[in-house]
């Protein structure tokens, strides 16, 4: 697969293969809940005639290759390899892919067990999460969509559902909820997704870490629901994403109480989120540019 061949692939078909279906079709315009972040109002548009996309919430757009390297967080060459993989062609047909109220409604969990599949171990390595850290909080989950069976890393939420991730799939099973880890302290660290939480834990791997409770939202749509729980703590460290949504909720918390809530994004201010920082930290500037290209 060459770059030019990848650009010619139909964007709508590609999104369907990832499990994303349009919420509205008007002429050549196909509207989606953005695959790049959580949202309630669809802001992601594909012009099927031009075969280009634009995310109005992020202010970003481009061709299929531009989307692929953002969605998979990989280089162009890695993305082209993913397109050659049969895994990327799997049709994850689920209407709940980006709706927190019924997300994953067509996903059936078959079994959970210790992480052992090589592609998942490789994926953890790519995200720079140490296996002992991952094993504390993740399971290898076998799940079914229609008559097909797949596997992914699974992070359990407080309602019993799972956030599911592998190199080519991002989704969740019902019921959708946040995850609270109670360590019996009055300090709390808040994250949008579980890879950012694992990145935080990885930072303190083989080191003494501060004693804190943890809240993984699993969707920013659960932020306000969890505000009472946050306010029960004396100090709340916010590790939200460096995007408009992350800024919005960080500012909302600071406006409520600047003494209680702390914006910790200064640690990864030049990166998309904490995991993006972890993946790139320690690389030379030349290596970082090469990886992003």
Short mmCIF file of C-alpha atoms in Angstrom, two decimals:
data_model
loop_
_atom_site.label_atom_id
_atom_site.label_comp_id
_atom_site.label_asym_id
_atom_site.label_seq_id
_atom_site.Cartn_x
_atom_site.Cartn_y
_atom_site.Cartn_z
CA UNK A 1 0.00 0.00 0.00
CA UNK A 2 1.45 3.36 -1.06
CA UNK A 3 0.47 6.77 0.34
CA UNK A 4 -1.38 7.64 -2.86
CA UNK A 5 -3.27 4.34 -2.80
CA UNK A 6 -4.21 4.95 0.85
CA UNK A 7 -5.52 8.42 0.02
CA UNK A 8 -7.78 6.93 -2.64
CA UNK A 9 -9.51 4.57 -0.16
CA UNK A 10 -13.10 5.60 0.59
CA UNK A 11 -13.13 7.41 3.94
CA UNK A 12 -16.72 6.40 4.76
CA UNK A 13 -15.96 2.72 4.14
CA UNK A 14 -12.79 2.96 6.21
CA UNK A 15 -14.66 4.49 9.17
CA UNK A 16 -17.30 1.78 8.87
CA UNK A 17 -14.54 -0.81 9.08
CA UNK A 18 -13.45 0.76 12.37
CA UNK A 19 -17.02 0.64 13.67
CA UNK A 20 -18.04 4.27 13.16
CA UNK A 21 -21.35 4.94 11.45
CA UNK A 22 -22.66 8.38 10.38
CA UNK A 23 -25.34 10.01 12.52
CA UNK A 24 -26.53 12.13 9.58
CA UNK A 25 -26.06 12.12 5.81
CA UNK A 26 -26.77 15.25 3.77
CA UNK A 27 -25.72 15.09 0.14
CA UNK A 28 -21.98 14.40 0.11
CA UNK A 29 -21.64 15.29 3.83
CA UNK A 30 -21.44 12.43 6.35
CA UNK A 31 -21.55 13.52 10.00
CA UNK A 32 -20.09 11.43 12.85
CA UNK A 33 -19.40 11.57 16.54
CA UNK A 34 -15.68 12.19 16.30
CA UNK A 35 -13.47 9.08 16.42
CA UNK A 36 -10.69 11.31 17.78
CA UNK A 37 -12.36 12.33 21.05
CA UNK A 38 -15.52 11.83 23.11
CA UNK A 39 -18.46 14.10 22.38
CA UNK A 40 -22.25 14.19 22.47
CA UNK A 41 -22.82 16.41 19.42
CA UNK A 42 -21.39 15.14 16.11
CA UNK A 43 -18.62 17.48 14.92
CA UNK A 44 -16.74 15.23 12.51
CA UNK A 45 -17.66 15.60 8.82
CA UNK A 46 -16.56 13.62 5.80
CA UNK A 47 -17.11 15.05 2.33
CA UNK A 48 -17.45 11.78 0.43
CA UNK A 49 -17.10 13.42 -2.97
CA UNK A 50 -13.78 15.04 -2.03
CA UNK A 51 -12.89 12.09 0.26
CA UNK A 52 -11.68 14.44 2.97
CA UNK A 53 -12.62 14.91 6.63
CA UNK A 54 -12.77 17.80 9.08
CA UNK A 55 -13.18 17.73 12.86
CA UNK A 56 -14.80 21.04 13.84
CA UNK A 57 -14.19 20.50 17.56
CA UNK A 58 -10.47 19.93 17.04
CA UNK A 59 -10.01 22.30 14.10
CA UNK A 60 -8.19 19.56 12.18
CA UNK A 61 -8.82 17.84 8.87
CA UNK A 62 -7.25 16.22 5.84
CA UNK A 63 -7.16 12.96 3.90
CA UNK A 64 -7.39 9.37 5.10
CA UNK A 65 -3.66 9.16 5.89
CA UNK A 66 -3.87 12.32 8.02
CA UNK A 67 -6.74 10.73 9.92
CA UNK A 68 -5.05 7.36 10.29
CA UNK A 69 -1.89 8.64 11.94
CA UNK A 70 -3.98 10.69 14.40
CA UNK A 71 -6.43 7.90 15.20
CA UNK A 72 -3.78 5.16 15.59
CA UNK A 73 -1.09 7.52 16.93
CA UNK A 74 1.52 6.12 14.59
CA UNK A 75 3.83 7.08 11.74
CA UNK A 76 2.78 7.08 8.10
CA UNK A 77 4.75 3.88 7.41
CA UNK A 78 3.14 2.13 10.40
CA UNK A 79 -0.30 3.21 9.22
CA UNK A 80 0.34 1.86 5.72
CA UNK A 81 1.30 -1.46 7.32
CA UNK A 82 -1.96 -1.43 9.28
CA UNK A 83 -3.87 -0.96 6.03
CA UNK A 84 -2.16 -4.05 4.64
CA UNK A 85 -3.18 -6.04 7.72
CA UNK A 86 -6.39 -8.10 7.52
CA UNK A 87 -7.33 -6.89 11.01
CA UNK A 88 -8.03 -3.39 9.75
CA UNK A 89 -10.63 -4.68 7.34
CA UNK A 90 -12.82 -6.21 10.04
CA UNK A 91 -16.29 -4.69 10.11
CA UNK A 92 -16.99 -3.69 13.72
CA UNK A 93 -20.68 -2.93 13.22
CA UNK A 94 -21.88 -1.23 16.38
CA UNK A 95 -24.23 1.71 16.67
CA UNK A 96 -23.00 2.61 20.13
CA UNK A 97 -19.41 3.28 19.20
CA UNK A 98 -19.52 6.94 20.17
CA UNK A 99 -22.71 7.26 22.22
CA UNK A 100 -21.98 6.96 25.97
CA UNK A 101 -25.59 5.94 26.71
CA UNK A 102 -25.59 2.82 24.57
CA UNK A 103 -21.99 2.43 23.54
CA UNK A 104 -21.01 -1.12 22.73
CA UNK A 105 -24.64 -2.35 22.79
CA UNK A 106 -23.86 -4.94 20.11
CA UNK A 107 -20.63 -6.12 21.75
CA UNK A 108 -20.91 -9.34 23.77
CA UNK A 109 -18.10 -10.19 26.20
CA UNK A 110 -17.20 -13.87 25.88
CA UNK A 111 -14.30 -14.24 28.32
CA UNK A 112 -11.55 -12.40 30.17
CA UNK A 113 -8.11 -13.68 31.10
CA UNK A 114 -4.49 -12.60 31.56
CA UNK A 115 -2.85 -10.71 28.70
CA UNK A 116 -0.99 -13.17 26.50
CA UNK A 117 -1.64 -12.43 22.82
CA UNK A 118 1.43 -11.11 21.03
CA UNK A 119 -0.39 -8.27 19.18
CA UNK A 120 -1.70 -6.93 22.50
CA UNK A 121 1.71 -7.21 24.15
CA UNK A 122 3.20 -5.39 21.16
CA UNK A 123 0.51 -2.71 21.42
CA UNK A 124 1.33 -2.14 25.10
CA UNK A 125 5.00 -1.84 24.18
CA UNK A 126 4.15 0.75 21.51
CA UNK A 127 2.24 2.76 24.11
CA UNK A 128 5.19 2.32 26.50
CA UNK A 129 3.17 0.64 29.25
CA UNK A 130 5.14 -1.89 31.28
CA UNK A 131 3.44 -5.29 31.38
CA UNK A 132 3.43 -5.52 35.22
CA UNK A 133 1.59 -2.18 35.31
CA UNK A 134 -0.91 -3.28 32.65
CA UNK A 135 -1.54 -6.63 34.36
CA UNK A 136 -2.75 -4.85 37.50
CA UNK A 137 -5.63 -3.16 35.69
CA UNK A 138 -6.22 -4.79 32.30
CA UNK A 139 -7.47 -8.11 30.99
CA UNK A 140 -7.34 -9.71 27.61
CA UNK A 141 -10.99 -9.70 26.58
CA UNK A 142 -12.56 -11.92 23.95
CA UNK A 143 -15.69 -10.31 22.57
CA UNK A 144 -18.20 -10.95 19.83
CA UNK A 145 -19.85 -8.64 17.31
CA UNK A 146 -22.41 -10.43 15.19
CA UNK A 147 -20.99 -13.84 14.39
CA UNK A 148 -17.34 -12.79 14.61
CA UNK A 149 -14.99 -12.98 17.58
CA UNK A 150 -12.21 -10.51 18.38
CA UNK A 151 -9.85 -9.74 21.25
CA UNK A 152 -8.63 -6.54 22.89
CA UNK A 153 -7.22 -5.05 26.06
CA UNK A 154 -10.09 -4.51 28.48
CA UNK A 155 -10.35 -1.97 31.30
CA UNK A 156 -13.33 -2.58 33.58
CA UNK A 157 -15.61 0.25 34.67
CA UNK A 158 -17.68 0.56 37.85
CA UNK A 159 -20.84 -0.75 36.14
CA UNK A 160 -19.18 -3.93 34.89
CA UNK A 161 -18.59 -2.89 31.27
CA UNK A 162 -15.22 -2.79 29.54
CA UNK A 163 -13.27 -0.18 27.62
CA UNK A 164 -11.78 -2.14 24.71
CA UNK A 165 -8.61 -1.20 22.84
CA UNK A 166 -6.25 -2.81 20.38
CA UNK A 167 -4.12 -1.41 17.58
CA UNK A 168 -7.09 -1.08 15.22
CA UNK A 169 -10.17 -0.84 17.43
CA UNK A 170 -11.51 1.54 20.05
CA UNK A 171 -14.87 0.78 21.65
CA UNK A 172 -16.60 -0.40 24.81
CA UNK A 173 -19.15 -2.88 26.02
CA UNK A 174 -22.30 -2.00 27.91
CA UNK A 175 -22.86 -0.59 30.41
CA UNK A 176 -20.64 2.44 29.90
CA UNK A 177 -19.36 4.13 33.06
CA UNK A 178 -16.31 5.66 34.71
CA UNK A 179 -13.84 3.77 36.93
CA UNK A 180 -13.04 4.82 40.50
CA UNK A 181 -10.11 3.23 42.35
CA UNK A 182 -10.31 3.88 46.09
CA UNK A 183 -7.03 3.79 48.00
CA UNK A 184 -8.53 5.37 51.12
CA UNK A 185 -6.96 8.81 50.70
CA UNK A 186 -8.27 12.34 50.28
CA UNK A 187 -6.15 13.09 47.20
CA UNK A 188 -7.50 12.22 43.77
CA UNK A 189 -5.99 12.00 40.28
CA UNK A 190 -8.41 12.27 37.33
CA UNK A 191 -7.80 10.99 33.79
CA UNK A 192 -9.91 10.94 30.62
CA UNK A 193 -8.88 7.46 29.43
CA UNK A 194 -7.21 4.41 30.89
CA UNK A 195 -4.01 4.69 28.81
CA UNK A 196 -3.33 8.06 30.44
CA UNK A 197 -3.97 6.48 33.84
CA UNK A 198 -1.57 3.62 33.03
CA UNK A 199 0.97 6.18 31.80
CA UNK A 200 0.79 7.89 35.19
CA UNK A 201 1.31 4.55 36.95
CA UNK A 202 4.18 3.79 34.58
CA UNK A 203 5.88 7.05 35.58
CA UNK A 204 6.21 5.69 39.10
CA UNK A 205 7.17 2.15 38.08
CA UNK A 206 9.80 0.92 40.56
CA UNK A 207 9.47 4.25 42.43
CA UNK A 208 7.53 5.49 45.43
CA UNK A 209 4.39 7.21 44.18
CA UNK A 210 2.06 9.60 46.03
CA UNK A 211 -0.87 7.90 47.74
CA UNK A 212 -3.93 8.95 45.73
CA UNK A 213 -7.31 7.68 44.65
CA UNK A 214 -7.87 7.44 40.89
CA UNK A 215 -10.80 8.35 38.67
CA UNK A 216 -10.76 7.32 35.01
CA UNK A 217 -13.68 9.02 33.29
CA UNK A 218 -13.69 6.73 30.21
CA UNK A 219 -15.62 9.60 28.58
CA UNK A 220 -15.64 13.31 29.36
CA UNK A 221 -19.45 13.07 29.29
CA UNK A 222 -19.09 11.62 32.82
CA UNK A 223 -17.14 14.62 34.14
CA UNK A 224 -20.07 16.48 35.67
CA UNK A 225 -21.60 13.29 37.04
CA UNK A 226 -18.36 12.71 38.96
CA UNK A 227 -17.95 16.26 40.27
CA UNK A 228 -19.52 15.40 43.67
CA UNK A 229 -17.03 12.53 44.08
CA UNK A 230 -14.17 14.84 43.13
CA UNK A 231 -15.32 17.45 45.62
CA UNK A 232 -15.23 14.88 48.43
CA UNK A 233 -11.43 15.03 48.14
CA UNK A 234 -9.23 17.76 49.57
CA UNK A 235 -7.01 17.91 46.47
CA UNK A 236 -7.84 16.87 42.89
CA UNK A 237 -5.09 16.56 40.27
CA UNK A 238 -6.50 16.89 36.74
CA UNK A 239 -4.58 15.06 33.99
CA UNK A 240 -6.97 15.84 31.13
CA UNK A 241 -6.14 16.00 27.41
CA UNK A 242 -4.58 19.01 25.72
CA UNK A 243 -7.57 19.71 23.48
CA UNK A 244 -10.64 21.93 23.59
CA UNK A 245 -12.63 19.42 25.62
CA UNK A 246 -9.84 18.94 28.15
CA UNK A 247 -9.43 22.70 28.47
CA UNK A 248 -13.19 23.16 28.90
CA UNK A 249 -13.52 20.75 31.82
CA UNK A 250 -10.24 21.76 33.43
CA UNK A 251 -11.37 25.39 33.43
CA UNK A 252 -14.80 24.40 34.75
CA UNK A 253 -13.17 22.69 37.74
CA UNK A 254 -10.78 25.60 38.39
CA UNK A 255 -13.69 28.03 38.30
CA UNK A 256 -15.40 25.98 41.01
CA UNK A 257 -12.42 25.86 43.36
CA UNK A 258 -8.86 26.86 42.44
CA UNK A 259 -7.56 25.66 45.80
CA UNK A 260 -8.94 22.14 45.44
CA UNK A 261 -8.44 21.48 41.71
CA UNK A 262 -5.00 21.51 40.08
CA UNK A 263 -4.24 21.53 36.37
CA UNK A 264 -1.36 19.10 35.86
CA UNK A 265 -1.15 19.46 32.08
CA UNK A 266 2.03 21.54 32.38
CA UNK A 267 3.89 18.21 32.54
CA UNK A 268 2.86 17.35 28.97
CA UNK A 269 1.95 20.82 27.64
CA UNK A 270 3.49 20.19 24.21
CA UNK A 271 1.77 16.83 23.73
CA UNK A 272 -1.77 15.59 23.10
CA UNK A 273 -2.09 13.85 26.46
CA UNK A 274 -0.06 12.08 29.14
CA UNK A 275 0.41 8.91 27.09
CA UNK A 276 1.58 10.91 24.07
CA UNK A 277 4.17 12.54 26.33
CA UNK A 278 5.25 9.15 27.71
CA UNK A 279 5.62 7.68 24.21
CA UNK A 280 7.84 10.54 23.05
CA UNK A 281 9.78 11.43 26.20
CA UNK A 282 13.43 10.50 25.95
CA UNK A 283 13.42 10.51 22.14
CA UNK A 284 15.62 12.97 20.32
CA UNK A 285 13.93 15.76 18.38
CA UNK A 286 14.88 14.00 15.12
CA UNK A 287 13.31 10.74 16.33
CA UNK A 288 10.11 12.54 17.39
CA UNK A 289 9.76 14.23 14.02
CA UNK A 290 10.41 10.94 12.21
CA UNK A 291 7.82 9.15 14.36
CA UNK A 292 5.17 11.81 13.76
CA UNK A 293 5.87 11.70 10.02
#
